[in-house]
Amino acid sequence: MTATVKTGSERARVLREFWFYFSENRGAVIGLAVFLALILVAIFAPLLAPHDPIQQYRDFLLAPPSWQEGGASQFLLGTDAVGRDVLSRLIFGARQSLIIGCVVVFIALVGGIVLGLVSGFFGGWVDTVIMRVMDVILAFPSLLLALVMVAILGPGLMNAMIAIAIVLQPHFARLTRAAVMAEKNKEYVMAARVAGAGRFRLMVRTILPNCMGPLIVQGTLSFSNAVLDAAALGFLGMGAQPPIPEWGTMLAEAREFILSAWWVVTFPGLAILITVLAINLVGDGLRDALDPKLKRS
């Protein structure tokens, strides 16, 4: 019982310390609030959206926002070229962005951790082969490589997520490798090895938990990169396909109306900008809170 209480109090102390350093960064707190709001919008999208995101109102093609002359009160942010409510599509687009970010980061994180653990722990030719493959992937511009992979796999949201995850994977692999190489010769690892721990247990249970700080920060930043790359692929017609309400696809459908209907371009662009900025601010706060070198005394 005493051990349990001690463990619980220790966890509470760690969480309080984490929040103290995180909250010192006001931008990170604001970014976290915006990101949490985005999550709530995505979860309750069917309740918040005033209209079906794919329903077309043929009597209101390119209707301006409600406060502008000629706008309709039932379409707060106006409609697009086929009469779909822009606000409803933005709200459901938040769900697509969160799905994209979560799936991409999960695939890239798991693959990168496995490759980085194997590379850093075993070293030798295994390390050389894995790292050279990662270097080849990093040598290509990320969006160009993702575009090529989507062209091979075929257009679609799932293929776009897989392609982006593969492009982002080397960052996790290199971070994990560096952390493993720094940790594997420390005394606690040697003690576990002498106690009879196998290679798998050493890698997963002993070394990996002490390497998670940089990976969490990288995962946050990769989340924003995933949203940006998915929007770019959608804009190029290789990501989410119409009528899926995805912000990049909305921009692609609206590019010919930039001068005549500013709202169909401006609002999806602002949604991408605010989301990516908020996630990057959260990443900065996590870096400050998880990196001991950056903690202020």
CSV table of C-alpha atoms in Angstrom, one decimal:
chain,number,residue,atom,x,y,z
A,1,MET,CA,0.0,0.0,0.0
A,2,THR,CA,2.8,2.4,0.9
A,3,ALA,CA,4.5,1.8,-2.5
A,4,THR,CA,1.3,2.5,-4.3
A,5,VAL,CA,0.8,5.8,-2.4
A,6,LYS,CA,4.3,6.8,-3.1
A,7,THR,CA,4.0,6.0,-6.8
A,8,GLY,CA,0.8,8.0,-7.0
A,9,SER,CA,2.3,11.0,-5.2
A,10,GLU,CA,5.4,10.8,-7.4
A,11,ARG,CA,3.2,10.8,-10.5
A,12,ALA,CA,1.3,13.8,-9.2
A,13,ARG,CA,4.6,15.7,-8.5
A,14,VAL,CA,5.8,14.9,-12.0
A,15,LEU,CA,2.6,16.2,-13.6
A,16,ARG,CA,2.6,19.4,-11.5
A,17,GLU,CA,6.2,20.0,-12.5
A,18,PHE,CA,5.4,19.4,-16.2
A,19,TRP,CA,2.4,21.8,-16.1
A,20,PHE,CA,4.5,24.4,-14.3
A,21,TYR,CA,7.1,24.5,-17.1
A,22,PHE,CA,4.5,24.1,-19.8
A,23,SER,CA,2.3,26.9,-18.5
A,24,GLU,CA,5.4,29.3,-18.3
A,25,ASN,CA,5.0,29.4,-22.1
A,26,ARG,CA,1.9,31.5,-22.6
A,27,GLY,CA,1.8,30.7,-26.3
A,28,ALA,CA,1.8,27.0,-25.6
A,29,VAL,CA,-1.2,27.4,-23.3
A,30,ILE,CA,-3.1,29.4,-25.9
A,31,GLY,CA,-2.2,26.8,-28.5
A,32,LEU,CA,-3.4,24.0,-26.2
A,33,ALA,CA,-6.7,25.8,-25.7
A,34,VAL,CA,-7.2,26.1,-29.5
A,35,PHE,CA,-6.2,22.5,-30.0
A,36,LEU,CA,-8.6,21.3,-27.4
A,37,ALA,CA,-11.4,23.4,-28.9
A,38,LEU,CA,-10.6,21.8,-32.3
A,39,ILE,CA,-10.9,18.3,-30.7
A,40,LEU,CA,-14.3,19.3,-29.3
A,41,VAL,CA,-15.4,20.7,-32.6
A,42,ALA,CA,-14.4,17.4,-34.4
A,43,ILE,CA,-16.1,15.2,-31.8
A,44,PHE,CA,-19.4,17.2,-31.8
A,45,ALA,CA,-19.3,18.1,-35.5
A,46,PRO,CA,-22.8,16.6,-36.3
A,47,LEU,CA,-24.3,18.7,-33.5
A,48,LEU,CA,-22.4,21.9,-34.3
A,49,ALA,CA,-22.7,21.9,-38.1
A,50,PRO,CA,-25.8,23.8,-39.2
A,51,HIS,CA,-26.1,21.8,-42.4
A,52,ASP,CA,-25.0,18.5,-44.0
A,53,PRO,CA,-21.5,19.2,-45.3
A,54,ILE,CA,-22.2,17.6,-48.7
A,55,GLN,CA,-25.8,18.8,-49.2
A,56,GLN,CA,-26.1,21.2,-52.1
A,57,TYR,CA,-28.4,24.2,-52.1
A,58,ARG,CA,-28.8,25.0,-55.8
A,59,ASP,CA,-30.6,28.3,-55.0
A,60,PHE,CA,-27.5,29.6,-53.1
A,61,LEU,CA,-24.5,29.1,-55.3
A,62,LEU,CA,-21.5,31.1,-54.1
A,63,ALA,CA,-23.7,32.9,-51.6
A,64,PRO,CA,-21.5,35.4,-49.6
A,65,PRO,CA,-21.2,35.3,-45.7
A,66,SER,CA,-24.4,36.4,-43.9
A,67,TRP,CA,-23.0,39.8,-42.9
A,68,GLN,CA,-22.1,40.7,-46.4
A,69,GLU,CA,-24.6,42.2,-48.9
A,70,GLY,CA,-26.4,39.4,-50.7
A,71,GLY,CA,-25.7,36.9,-47.9
A,72,ALA,CA,-28.2,34.5,-46.5
A,73,SER,CA,-28.8,34.2,-42.7
A,74,GLN,CA,-28.8,30.4,-42.8
A,75,PHE,CA,-25.2,30.3,-44.2
A,76,LEU,CA,-23.0,32.2,-41.8
A,77,LEU,CA,-19.8,31.8,-43.8
A,78,GLY,CA,-21.5,31.6,-47.2
A,79,THR,CA,-21.6,28.7,-49.6
A,80,ASP,CA,-19.2,27.2,-52.2
A,81,ALA,CA,-19.6,26.8,-56.0
A,82,VAL,CA,-22.1,24.0,-55.8
A,83,GLY,CA,-24.1,25.5,-52.9
A,84,ARG,CA,-22.6,23.6,-49.9
A,85,ASP,CA,-22.4,25.4,-46.5
A,86,VAL,CA,-18.8,26.5,-45.9
A,87,LEU,CA,-19.1,26.5,-42.1
A,88,SER,CA,-20.4,23.0,-42.0
A,89,ARG,CA,-17.6,21.8,-44.3
A,90,LEU,CA,-15.0,23.5,-42.1
A,91,ILE,CA,-16.4,21.9,-38.9
A,92,PHE,CA,-16.3,18.4,-40.5
A,93,GLY,CA,-12.9,19.2,-42.0
A,94,ALA,CA,-11.6,19.5,-38.4
A,95,ARG,CA,-12.5,15.8,-37.9
A,96,GLN,CA,-10.6,14.9,-41.1
A,97,SER,CA,-7.5,16.9,-39.9
A,98,LEU,CA,-7.4,15.2,-36.5
A,99,ILE,CA,-7.8,11.7,-38.1
A,100,ILE,CA,-5.0,12.5,-40.6
A,101,GLY,CA,-2.7,13.8,-37.8
A,102,CYS,CA,-3.4,10.9,-35.4
A,103,VAL,CA,-3.0,8.1,-38.1
A,104,VAL,CA,0.1,9.6,-39.6
A,105,VAL,CA,1.9,10.2,-36.3
A,106,PHE,CA,0.9,6.7,-35.0
A,107,ILE,CA,2.3,5.0,-38.1
A,108,ALA,CA,5.4,7.1,-38.3
A,109,LEU,CA,6.0,6.9,-34.5
A,110,VAL,CA,5.7,3.1,-34.3
A,111,GLY,CA,7.7,2.5,-37.4
A,112,GLY,CA,10.4,5.0,-36.5
A,113,ILE,CA,10.7,3.6,-32.9
A,114,VAL,CA,11.1,0.1,-34.1
A,115,LEU,CA,13.7,1.0,-36.7
A,116,GLY,CA,15.5,3.4,-34.3
A,117,LEU,CA,15.6,0.8,-31.5
A,118,VAL,CA,17.0,-1.9,-33.7
A,119,SER,CA,19.5,0.4,-35.3
A,120,GLY,CA,20.8,2.0,-32.1
A,121,PHE,CA,20.8,-1.2,-30.0
A,122,PHE,CA,22.5,-3.6,-32.4
A,123,GLY,CA,24.7,-1.2,-34.3
A,124,GLY,CA,27.1,-2.5,-37.0
A,125,TRP,CA,25.8,-3.4,-40.4
A,126,VAL,CA,22.2,-3.3,-39.2
A,127,ASP,CA,22.6,0.3,-38.1
A,128,THR,CA,24.3,1.2,-41.4
A,129,VAL,CA,21.6,-0.3,-43.6
A,130,ILE,CA,18.7,1.3,-41.7
A,131,MET,CA,20.3,4.7,-41.5
A,132,ARG,CA,21.3,4.8,-45.1
A,133,VAL,CA,17.7,4.0,-46.1
A,134,MET,CA,16.5,6.8,-43.8
A,135,ASP,CA,19.0,9.2,-45.4
A,136,VAL,CA,17.7,8.4,-48.8
A,137,ILE,CA,14.2,9.2,-47.7
A,138,LEU,CA,15.3,12.5,-46.1
A,139,ALA,CA,17.3,13.5,-49.3
A,140,PHE,CA,14.0,14.0,-51.1
A,141,PRO,CA,11.7,17.0,-50.5
A,142,SER,CA,9.0,15.6,-48.2
A,143,LEU,CA,6.0,16.8,-50.3
A,144,LEU,CA,7.5,15.6,-53.6
A,145,LEU,CA,8.2,12.2,-52.1
A,146,ALA,CA,4.7,12.0,-50.7
A,147,LEU,CA,3.3,13.0,-54.1
A,148,VAL,CA,5.2,10.3,-55.9
A,149,MET,CA,4.1,7.6,-53.4
A,150,VAL,CA,0.5,8.7,-53.6
A,151,ALA,CA,0.8,8.6,-57.4
A,152,ILE,CA,2.0,5.0,-57.1
A,153,LEU,CA,-0.6,3.9,-54.5
A,154,GLY,CA,-3.4,5.9,-56.0
A,155,PRO,CA,-5.3,9.1,-54.9
A,156,GLY,CA,-7.2,8.9,-51.7
A,157,LEU,CA,-7.1,9.9,-48.1
A,158,MET,CA,-5.8,6.6,-46.7
A,159,ASN,CA,-3.0,6.4,-49.3
A,160,ALA,CA,-2.1,10.0,-48.6
A,161,MET,CA,-1.8,9.3,-44.9
A,162,ILE,CA,0.4,6.2,-45.5
A,163,ALA,CA,2.7,8.2,-47.8
A,164,ILE,CA,3.0,11.1,-45.4
A,165,ALA,CA,3.8,8.7,-42.5
A,166,ILE,CA,6.6,7.0,-44.5
A,167,VAL,CA,8.0,10.4,-45.3
A,168,LEU,CA,8.0,11.5,-41.6
A,169,GLN,CA,9.3,8.2,-40.3
A,170,PRO,CA,13.0,8.9,-40.6
A,171,HIS,CA,12.8,11.8,-38.1
A,172,PHE,CA,11.5,9.4,-35.4
A,173,ALA,CA,14.0,6.7,-36.4
A,174,ARG,CA,17.0,9.0,-36.1
A,175,LEU,CA,15.8,10.5,-32.8
A,176,THR,CA,15.2,7.0,-31.3
A,177,ARG,CA,18.6,5.8,-32.5
A,178,ALA,CA,20.4,8.7,-31.0
A,179,ALA,CA,18.6,8.3,-27.7
A,180,VAL,CA,19.2,4.6,-27.6
A,181,MET,CA,22.9,5.0,-28.3
A,182,ALA,CA,23.1,7.5,-25.5
A,183,GLU,CA,21.3,5.3,-23.0
A,184,LYS,CA,22.4,1.7,-23.8
A,185,ASN,CA,25.8,1.9,-22.0
A,186,LYS,CA,24.5,3.6,-18.8
A,187,GLU,CA,24.6,1.8,-15.5
A,188,TYR,CA,20.9,1.0,-15.2
A,189,VAL,CA,20.9,-0.8,-18.6
A,190,MET,CA,24.1,-2.7,-17.6
A,191,ALA,CA,22.4,-3.7,-14.3
A,192,ALA,CA,19.3,-5.0,-16.2
A,193,ARG,CA,21.5,-6.9,-18.6
A,194,VAL,CA,23.4,-8.5,-15.7
A,195,ALA,CA,20.1,-9.4,-14.0
A,196,GLY,CA,19.3,-11.5,-17.1
A,197,ALA,CA,17.0,-9.2,-19.1
A,198,GLY,CA,16.8,-10.2,-22.7
A,199,ARG,CA,17.3,-8.0,-25.7
A,200,PHE,CA,13.7,-7.3,-26.3
A,201,ARG,CA,13.1,-6.4,-22.6
A,202,LEU,CA,16.2,-4.2,-22.6
A,203,MET,CA,15.0,-2.3,-25.7
A,204,VAL,CA,11.3,-1.9,-24.9
A,205,ARG,CA,11.1,-1.9,-21.0
A,206,THR,CA,14.4,-0.5,-20.0
A,207,ILE,CA,15.7,1.9,-22.7
A,208,LEU,CA,12.6,3.1,-24.6
A,209,PRO,CA,10.8,4.8,-21.6
A,210,ASN,CA,13.8,7.1,-21.2
A,211,CYS,CA,13.8,8.1,-24.8
A,212,MET,CA,10.2,9.3,-25.0
A,213,GLY,CA,10.7,13.0,-24.3
A,214,PRO,CA,12.1,14.0,-27.7
A,215,LEU,CA,9.7,11.6,-29.5
A,216,ILE,CA,6.7,13.3,-27.9
A,217,VAL,CA,7.9,16.7,-29.1
A,218,GLN,CA,8.6,15.4,-32.6
A,219,GLY,CA,5.2,13.7,-32.7
A,220,THR,CA,3.5,17.0,-32.0
A,221,LEU,CA,5.5,18.8,-34.7
A,222,SER,CA,4.9,15.9,-37.1
A,223,PHE,CA,1.1,16.3,-36.4
A,224,SER,CA,1.2,19.8,-37.8
A,225,ASN,CA,3.4,18.7,-40.8
A,226,ALA,CA,0.9,15.9,-41.5
A,227,VAL,CA,-2.0,18.4,-41.6
A,228,LEU,CA,-0.1,20.7,-43.9
A,229,ASP,CA,1.1,17.9,-46.2
A,230,ALA,CA,-2.4,16.3,-46.4
A,231,ALA,CA,-3.8,19.7,-47.3
A,232,ALA,CA,-1.2,20.2,-50.0
A,233,LEU,CA,-1.9,16.7,-51.4
A,234,GLY,CA,-5.7,17.5,-51.3
A,235,PHE,CA,-5.0,20.8,-53.1
A,236,LEU,CA,-3.1,18.9,-55.8
A,237,GLY,CA,-6.0,16.4,-56.1
A,238,MET,CA,-4.0,13.5,-54.7
A,239,GLY,CA,-5.4,13.4,-51.2
A,240,ALA,CA,-9.0,13.4,-50.0
A,241,GLN,CA,-11.4,13.2,-52.9
A,242,PRO,CA,-14.6,15.3,-53.3
A,243,PRO,CA,-17.1,15.5,-51.7
A,244,ILE,CA,-15.1,14.7,-48.5
A,245,PRO,CA,-15.0,18.0,-46.5
A,246,GLU,CA,-11.2,18.3,-46.1
A,247,TRP,CA,-9.5,21.7,-45.9
A,248,GLY,CA,-7.0,21.1,-48.7
A,249,THR,CA,-9.6,19.8,-51.0
A,250,MET,CA,-11.8,22.8,-50.3
A,251,LEU,CA,-9.0,25.1,-51.3
A,252,ALA,CA,-8.5,23.1,-54.5
A,253,GLU,CA,-12.2,23.4,-55.4
A,254,ALA,CA,-12.2,27.1,-54.7
A,255,ARG,CA,-9.0,28.3,-56.4
A,256,GLU,CA,-10.8,29.4,-59.5
A,257,PHE,CA,-13.0,31.7,-57.4
A,258,ILE,CA,-10.2,33.5,-55.5
A,259,LEU,CA,-11.1,36.9,-57.0
A,260,SER,CA,-14.9,36.5,-57.3
A,261,ALA,CA,-15.7,34.7,-54.0
A,262,TRP,CA,-13.0,35.4,-51.4
A,263,TRP,CA,-14.8,33.4,-48.6
A,264,VAL,CA,-14.4,30.0,-50.2
A,265,VAL,CA,-10.6,30.3,-50.1
A,266,THR,CA,-10.0,32.5,-47.0
A,267,PHE,CA,-11.8,30.4,-44.4
A,268,PRO,CA,-10.2,27.0,-45.2
A,269,GLY,CA,-6.8,28.7,-45.4
A,270,LEU,CA,-7.4,30.3,-42.0
A,271,ALA,CA,-8.5,27.0,-40.5
A,272,ILE,CA,-5.2,25.3,-41.7
A,273,LEU,CA,-3.1,28.3,-40.5
A,274,ILE,CA,-4.7,28.4,-37.0
A,275,THR,CA,-4.6,24.6,-36.5
A,276,VAL,CA,-0.9,24.3,-37.5
A,277,LEU,CA,0.1,27.4,-35.5
A,278,ALA,CA,-1.7,26.0,-32.4
A,279,ILE,CA,0.0,22.6,-32.7
A,280,ASN,CA,3.4,24.2,-33.2
A,281,LEU,CA,2.9,26.3,-30.1
A,282,VAL,CA,2.0,23.2,-28.1
A,283,GLY,CA,5.1,21.5,-29.4
A,284,ASP,CA,7.3,24.4,-28.2
A,285,GLY,CA,5.7,24.2,-24.8
A,286,LEU,CA,6.3,20.4,-24.6
A,287,ARG,CA,9.9,20.9,-25.6
A,288,ASP,CA,10.3,23.4,-22.7
A,289,ALA,CA,8.6,21.1,-20.2
A,290,LEU,CA,10.3,17.8,-21.3
A,291,ASP,CA,13.8,19.0,-22.0
A,292,PRO,CA,15.7,19.4,-18.7
A,293,LYS,CA,18.3,21.7,-20.5
A,294,LEU,CA,15.5,24.2,-21.3
A,295,LYS,CA,13.9,24.2,-17.9
A,296,ARG,CA,14.3,27.5,-16.1
A,297,SER,CA,15.3,27.4,-12.4
